[in-house]
């Protein structure tokens, strides 16, 4: 066995004759365990919250969405659609038309986006699972599905035959508006379903038939706002993106689900980094105790170290004894802390000890990435603290 490692593990297993050193060492050990456990639990909680936050957009947004590079609409040829169908890895695609418009119901007004969808939309999107009242639209009809937020703001229910749900769409063109009646395309809609995802999305969309939306916006039959695509689970996303862009002669932009929710991902990543740094600072403060314990042990073992030095042990090897002792203490403390954290997260996952609401448990998620982050952080900081403390060993100290 490597000599400094042999001495280090002996020092680690045996108690010092100085009770104060034993107490400080135990405090450092407990601090490492609690620090590792806390960091792992917090990262697991944040992973759960992140998944919970993204679950709404993951259910609502497609795997890929094709936008025009310029303008608000895209003219699609039959050849381009054939090229898209032939791309390996694409399961379904759906043509959609989106535009902000004005909705009026019983004198109340609400600006929201009408989203015209074709009969393939439910193969690409899981919004139909979010219907909590009514049913999905039938193609080639004025039926619409509204968000729960819009329903509340307009005080609107379903199948109200006594009051009309109207849509006003600005007509394309230039010049001054001479008459409000000619400035808008108008139609009466029939709400037959209400969906609920989250507050933001519930107040954003009204789903309608693609053909109806194209007529209101005065679009051509092959004119759409975007194409939404669902991929196979093992599909090569970058390759498919390149093939789509090529099929449309570099006139489109393709975004994946993360890019569609870029601001949300940035916010969550920023929060995750901030939480990690705060708890890392707590661990750094804890490891000051470890450095202090090692320095006190160096002073306590000075007589033994002098003997080792006199029989030929180099200063470098003696430094390595305490470097390894601190690193071993950090290693075992980190492992034990992560195991305790894993137990806590597992209990929350299985038994829902802490609840956000009566029906919603606090979300947690076990990820390999969190194991690596916590263990690496503890070991790196523990090594630095041990290195700083072990550097107090010098020839001058041993010769005095």
Coordinates of C-alpha atoms in Angstrom, one line a residue:
X1 CA 0.0 0.0 0.0
X2 CA 1.1 3.5 -0.7
X3 CA 2.8 4.7 2.5
X4 CA 1.0 8.1 2.9
X5 CA -2.4 6.4 2.2
X6 CA -1.6 3.7 4.9
X7 CA -0.9 6.4 7.5
X8 CA -3.8 8.5 6.4
X9 CA -6.4 5.7 6.8
X10 CA -4.8 4.9 10.2
X11 CA -5.3 8.5 11.3
X12 CA -8.8 8.4 10.0
X13 CA -9.8 5.3 11.9
X14 CA -8.2 6.1 15.2
X15 CA -9.1 8.9 17.6
X16 CA -6.8 11.6 18.7
X17 CA -5.6 11.9 22.3
X18 CA -6.8 15.5 22.1
X19 CA -10.6 15.4 22.7
X20 CA -11.1 18.9 21.1
X21 CA -9.6 17.6 17.8
X22 CA -12.0 14.6 17.9
X23 CA -15.0 16.9 18.4
X24 CA -13.9 19.2 15.5
X25 CA -13.3 16.2 13.2
X26 CA -16.8 14.9 14.0
X27 CA -18.3 18.3 13.3
X28 CA -16.5 18.4 10.0
X29 CA -17.7 14.9 9.1
X30 CA -21.3 15.7 10.0
X31 CA -21.1 18.9 8.1
X32 CA -19.9 17.1 4.9
X33 CA -22.7 14.5 5.2
X34 CA -25.4 17.1 5.8
X35 CA -23.9 19.3 3.0
X36 CA -23.9 16.5 0.5
X37 CA -27.4 15.3 1.5
X38 CA -28.9 18.8 1.3
X39 CA -27.3 19.6 -2.1
X40 CA -28.6 16.3 -3.5
X41 CA -32.1 16.7 -2.1
X42 CA -32.3 20.3 -3.3
X43 CA -31.1 19.4 -6.8
X44 CA -33.6 16.5 -6.9
X45 CA -36.4 18.7 -5.8
X46 CA -35.5 21.3 -8.5
X47 CA -35.3 18.5 -11.1
X48 CA -38.8 17.5 -10.1
X49 CA -40.0 21.1 -10.3
X50 CA -38.3 21.6 -13.6
X51 CA -40.0 18.5 -15.1
X52 CA -43.3 19.6 -13.6
X53 CA -43.0 23.1 -15.1
X54 CA -42.0 21.7 -18.5
X55 CA -44.6 19.0 -18.6
X56 CA -47.2 21.5 -19.6
X57 CA -45.2 22.7 -22.6
X58 CA -44.0 19.2 -23.4
X59 CA -47.6 18.1 -23.7
X60 CA -48.6 21.2 -25.7
X61 CA -45.7 21.8 -28.1
X62 CA -44.6 19.5 -31.0
X63 CA -41.2 17.9 -31.3
X64 CA -40.4 20.2 -34.2
X65 CA -42.1 23.3 -35.6
X66 CA -41.4 24.8 -39.0
X67 CA -41.7 28.6 -39.4
X68 CA -41.2 30.8 -42.4
X69 CA -37.9 32.8 -42.2
X70 CA -39.7 35.9 -43.4
X71 CA -43.2 37.0 -43.0
X72 CA -46.0 35.3 -41.0
X73 CA -47.1 32.7 -43.5
X74 CA -45.6 30.0 -45.7
X75 CA -46.8 28.7 -49.1
X76 CA -46.4 25.0 -49.3
X77 CA -46.2 23.1 -52.6
X78 CA -47.1 19.4 -53.1
X79 CA -43.5 18.6 -53.8
X80 CA -42.4 20.0 -50.5
X81 CA -45.0 18.0 -48.6
X82 CA -43.9 14.9 -50.5
X83 CA -40.3 15.6 -49.4
X84 CA -41.4 16.0 -45.8
X85 CA -43.3 12.7 -45.9
X86 CA -40.2 10.9 -47.2
X87 CA -37.9 12.1 -44.4
X88 CA -37.0 9.1 -42.1
X89 CA -37.9 9.7 -38.5
X90 CA -41.1 11.8 -39.0
X91 CA -44.2 10.1 -37.7
X92 CA -46.8 12.8 -38.3
X93 CA -47.1 16.4 -39.4
X94 CA -49.8 18.9 -39.1
X95 CA -50.4 22.3 -40.9
X96 CA -51.5 25.1 -38.6
X97 CA -52.5 28.7 -38.9
X98 CA -52.1 31.1 -36.0
X99 CA -53.1 34.8 -35.6
X100 CA -54.1 37.2 -32.9
X101 CA -57.7 38.2 -33.2
X102 CA -60.6 39.6 -31.3
X103 CA -63.3 37.5 -29.7
X104 CA -66.6 38.9 -28.5
X105 CA -69.2 37.2 -26.3
X106 CA -72.2 38.9 -24.6
X107 CA -70.5 42.3 -24.9
X108 CA -67.2 41.2 -23.4
X109 CA -64.1 41.3 -25.5
X110 CA -60.9 39.2 -25.4
X111 CA -57.8 39.3 -27.6
X112 CA -56.4 35.8 -28.1
X113 CA -54.8 33.7 -30.8
X114 CA -57.0 31.6 -33.1
X115 CA -55.2 28.4 -34.1
X116 CA -56.5 26.6 -37.1
X117 CA -55.6 22.9 -37.1
X118 CA -56.1 20.1 -39.6
X119 CA -57.3 16.6 -38.8
X120 CA -53.7 15.4 -38.1
X121 CA -53.2 17.8 -35.3
X122 CA -54.1 15.3 -32.5
X123 CA -51.4 13.0 -33.8
X124 CA -48.8 15.6 -33.2
X125 CA -50.2 17.4 -30.1
X126 CA -51.7 16.0 -26.9
X127 CA -54.0 18.9 -26.3
X128 CA -57.1 16.7 -26.6
X129 CA -56.0 15.0 -23.4
X130 CA -56.3 18.4 -21.7
X131 CA -60.0 18.7 -22.4
X132 CA -61.9 18.7 -19.2
X133 CA -65.2 19.7 -20.6
X134 CA -66.9 19.0 -24.0
X135 CA -65.2 17.5 -27.0
X136 CA -62.8 18.2 -29.8
X137 CA -63.7 20.0 -33.0
X138 CA -65.2 18.3 -36.0
X139 CA -63.4 19.3 -39.3
X140 CA -65.2 21.6 -41.8
X141 CA -67.4 23.2 -39.0
X142 CA -67.4 26.5 -37.1
X143 CA -66.8 24.5 -33.9
X144 CA -64.0 25.7 -31.6
X145 CA -62.2 24.6 -28.4
X146 CA -61.3 27.4 -26.0
X147 CA -58.9 27.7 -23.1
X148 CA -60.2 27.7 -19.5
X149 CA -58.8 31.2 -19.0
X150 CA -60.7 32.6 -21.9
X151 CA -63.8 30.9 -20.8
X152 CA -63.6 32.5 -17.3
X153 CA -62.7 36.0 -18.7
X154 CA -65.7 35.9 -21.1
X155 CA -68.0 34.1 -18.6
X156 CA -68.7 31.6 -21.3
X157 CA -70.0 28.0 -21.2
X158 CA -70.6 25.5 -23.9
X159 CA -73.5 25.1 -26.3
X160 CA -75.0 28.5 -25.4
X161 CA -77.5 28.9 -28.3
X162 CA -78.9 32.2 -27.0
X163 CA -75.6 34.1 -27.3
X164 CA -73.2 34.2 -30.2
X165 CA -69.5 33.8 -29.8
X166 CA -68.0 36.1 -32.5
X167 CA -64.6 36.4 -34.0
X168 CA -63.2 39.6 -35.7
X169 CA -60.2 39.2 -37.9
X170 CA -58.5 42.3 -39.4
X171 CA -58.6 42.1 -43.2
X172 CA -55.2 42.3 -45.0
X173 CA -54.6 45.4 -47.0
X174 CA -53.2 48.9 -47.0
X175 CA -54.6 52.3 -46.6
X176 CA -57.0 54.0 -44.1
X177 CA -59.9 52.1 -42.7
X178 CA -63.1 53.8 -44.0
X179 CA -65.6 51.5 -42.4
X180 CA -65.4 49.1 -39.4
X181 CA -67.6 46.7 -41.2
X182 CA -65.2 46.3 -44.0
X183 CA -62.1 46.3 -41.9
X184 CA -62.8 42.9 -40.3
X185 CA -63.8 39.5 -41.4
X186 CA -66.4 38.2 -39.0
X187 CA -67.8 34.8 -38.2
X188 CA -69.9 33.2 -35.5
X189 CA -68.3 30.3 -33.7
X190 CA -69.6 27.4 -31.7
X191 CA -67.6 26.5 -28.5
X192 CA -67.9 22.8 -27.9
X193 CA -64.8 22.1 -25.7
X194 CA -62.7 23.7 -23.0
X195 CA -59.1 22.7 -22.3
X196 CA -56.9 23.4 -19.3
X197 CA -53.1 23.2 -19.3
X198 CA -51.8 26.2 -17.3
X199 CA -52.8 29.8 -16.7
X200 CA -50.7 31.2 -19.6
X201 CA -51.8 28.7 -22.3
X202 CA -55.4 28.7 -21.1
X203 CA -55.7 32.3 -21.9
X204 CA -53.8 32.1 -25.2
X205 CA -55.5 29.9 -27.8
X206 CA -58.8 29.2 -29.4
X207 CA -58.6 26.1 -31.6
X208 CA -60.6 26.0 -34.8
X209 CA -60.7 24.2 -38.1
X210 CA -57.8 25.0 -40.5
X211 CA -60.1 25.7 -43.4
X212 CA -62.2 28.2 -41.4
X213 CA -59.2 30.0 -40.1
X214 CA -57.7 30.3 -43.6
X215 CA -60.9 31.8 -44.9
X216 CA -61.0 34.3 -42.1
X217 CA -57.4 35.4 -42.7
X218 CA -58.0 35.2 -46.5
X219 CA -55.2 32.7 -46.8
X220 CA -54.8 30.4 -49.8
X221 CA -55.4 26.7 -49.4
X222 CA -51.7 26.0 -49.3
X223 CA -50.8 28.9 -47.1
X224 CA -50.1 28.2 -43.4
X225 CA -48.4 29.8 -40.4
X226 CA -46.3 26.7 -39.5
X227 CA -46.0 23.0 -39.7
X228 CA -45.9 21.0 -36.5
X229 CA -44.0 17.6 -36.5
X230 CA -43.9 14.6 -34.3
X231 CA -40.7 12.5 -34.5
X232 CA -40.0 8.8 -33.8
X233 CA -38.4 8.3 -30.3
X234 CA -35.1 7.3 -31.9
X235 CA -35.1 9.9 -34.6
X236 CA -32.0 11.9 -35.5
X237 CA -33.3 15.4 -34.8
X238 CA -30.4 17.5 -36.2
X239 CA -30.4 15.4 -39.4
X240 CA -34.2 15.7 -39.8
X241 CA -33.9 19.5 -39.2
X242 CA -31.4 19.8 -42.0
X243 CA -33.5 17.7 -44.4
X244 CA -36.6 19.9 -43.7
X245 CA -34.7 23.1 -44.3
X246 CA -33.4 21.6 -47.5
X247 CA -36.9 20.5 -48.6
X248 CA -38.1 24.1 -48.2
X249 CA -35.1 25.6 -50.0
X250 CA -33.7 27.3 -46.9
X251 CA -36.8 29.4 -46.6
X252 CA -37.8 28.1 -43.2
X253 CA -36.6 28.0 -39.6
X254 CA -37.0 24.8 -37.6
X255 CA -37.3 24.9 -33.8
X256 CA -37.4 22.0 -31.4
X257 CA -39.4 21.9 -28.1
X258 CA -36.6 23.4 -26.0
X259 CA -36.1 26.3 -28.5
X260 CA -39.9 27.0 -28.6
X261 CA -39.7 27.5 -24.8
X262 CA -36.3 29.2 -24.8
X263 CA -37.1 31.8 -22.1
X264 CA -38.6 29.1 -19.8
X265 CA -35.5 26.9 -20.1
X266 CA -33.2 29.9 -19.5
X267 CA -35.1 30.9 -16.4
X268 CA -35.1 27.3 -15.0
X269 CA -31.4 26.9 -15.7
X270 CA -30.6 30.2 -14.1
X271 CA -32.6 29.3 -11.0
X272 CA -30.9 25.9 -10.9
X273 CA -27.4 27.5 -11.1
X274 CA -28.3 30.0 -8.4
X275 CA -29.5 27.3 -6.0
X276 CA -26.4 25.2 -6.7
X277 CA -24.1 28.1 -6.0
X278 CA -25.9 29.0 -2.7
X279 CA -25.6 25.4 -1.4
X280 CA -22.0 25.2 -2.6
X281 CA -21.2 28.2 -0.6
X282 CA -22.7 26.5 2.5
X283 CA -20.5 23.5 1.8
X284 CA -17.4 25.7 1.4
X285 CA -18.1 27.2 4.9
X286 CA -18.5 23.7 6.3
X287 CA -15.2 22.6 4.8
X288 CA -13.4 25.4 6.7
X289 CA -14.0 23.1 9.7
X290 CA -12.3 20.2 7.9
X291 CA -9.3 22.4 7.2
X292 CA -9.1 23.5 10.8
X293 CA -9.4 19.9 12.0
X294 CA -6.5 18.8 9.7
X295 CA -4.3 21.7 10.9
X296 CA -4.9 20.9 14.5
X297 CA -4.1 17.2 13.8
X298 CA -0.8 18.3 12.2
X299 CA 0.1 20.1 15.3
X300 CA -1.1 17.3 17.5
X301 CA 0.9 14.7 15.6
X302 CA 4.0 16.9 15.3
X303 CA 6.2 14.5 17.4
X304 CA 5.2 11.5 15.2
X305 CA 5.7 13.5 12.0
X306 CA 9.2 14.6 13.2
X307 CA 10.1 10.9 13.7
X308 CA 8.8 10.0 10.2
X309 CA 10.9 12.9 8.8
X310 CA 14.0 11.8 10.6
X311 CA 13.8 8.3 9.3
X312 CA 13.7 9.5 5.7
X313 CA 10.1 10.3 4.9
X314 CA 10.0 13.4 2.6
X315 CA 8.0 16.5 3.3
X316 CA 5.9 15.8 0.2
X317 CA 4.9 12.4 1.5
X318 CA 4.0 13.8 4.9
X319 CA 1.8 16.5 3.3
X320 CA 0.2 13.7 1.3
X321 CA -0.8 11.9 4.5
X322 CA -3.1 14.8 5.5
X323 CA -4.2 15.5 2.0
X324 CA -5.3 11.9 1.7
X325 CA -6.9 11.9 5.2
X326 CA -9.0 14.9 4.3
X327 CA -9.9 13.5 0.9
X328 CA -10.9 10.2 2.4
X329 CA -13.0 11.9 5.1
X330 CA -14.7 13.9 2.3
X331 CA -15.2 10.8 0.1
X332 CA -16.9 8.8 2.8
X333 CA -18.9 11.7 4.1
X334 CA -20.0 12.6 0.6
X335 CA -21.1 9.0 -0.2
X336 CA -23.0 8.7 3.1
X337 CA -24.7 12.1 2.5
X338 CA -25.8 11.2 -1.0
X339 CA -27.2 7.8 0.3
X340 CA -29.2 9.7 3.0
X341 CA -30.4 12.2 0.3
X342 CA -31.4 9.3 -2.0
X343 CA -33.4 7.8 0.8
X344 CA -35.2 11.1 1.5
X345 CA -36.0 11.6 -2.2
X346 CA -37.2 8.0 -2.5
X347 CA -39.5 8.4 0.5
X348 CA -41.0 11.5 -1.0
X349 CA -41.5 9.8 -4.4
X350 CA -43.2 6.8 -2.9
X351 CA -45.2 8.1 0.0
X352 CA -45.7 11.8 -0.9
X353 CA -44.8 13.1 2.6
X354 CA -44.7 16.8 1.6
X355 CA -47.7 18.1 -0.4
X356 CA -48.1 21.3 -2.4
X357 CA -51.8 21.0 -2.4
X358 CA -54.1 18.3 -1.1
X359 CA -53.8 16.3 -4.3
X360 CA -50.4 17.4 -5.6
X361 CA -47.2 16.1 -3.9
X362 CA -44.0 18.1 -4.0
X363 CA -42.3 16.8 -7.2
X364 CA -38.8 15.2 -6.9
X365 CA -36.8 13.4 -9.4
X366 CA -33.7 11.1 -9.1
X367 CA -31.2 11.9 -11.9
X368 CA -27.7 10.4 -12.4
X369 CA -26.5 14.0 -13.2
X370 CA -27.3 15.1 -9.7
X371 CA -25.2 12.2 -8.2
X372 CA -22.3 13.3 -10.4
X373 CA -22.7 17.0 -9.6
X374 CA -22.9 16.5 -5.8
X375 CA -20.1 14.0 -5.6
X376 CA -17.8 16.1 -7.8
X377 CA -18.5 19.3 -5.9
X378 CA -17.9 17.6 -2.5
X379 CA -14.7 15.9 -3.6
X380 CA -13.2 19.0 -5.4
X381 CA -13.9 21.3 -2.5
X382 CA -12.8 18.7 0.0
X383 CA -9.5 18.2 -1.9
X384 CA -8.9 22.0 -2.0
X385 CA -9.6 22.3 1.8
X386 CA -7.3 19.3 2.5
X387 CA -4.6 20.7 0.2
X388 CA -4.6 24.1 1.9
X389 CA -4.4 22.5 5.4
X390 CA -1.7 20.0 4.5
X391 CA 0.5 22.7 3.0
X392 CA 1.1 23.8 6.6
X393 CA 3.5 20.9 6.9
X394 CA 7.0 22.3 6.3
X395 CA 10.6 21.5 7.1
X396 CA 10.7 24.4 9.5
X397 CA 7.7 23.0 11.5
X398 CA 9.3 19.6 11.8
X399 CA 12.7 20.8 12.8
X400 CA 11.5 23.2 15.5

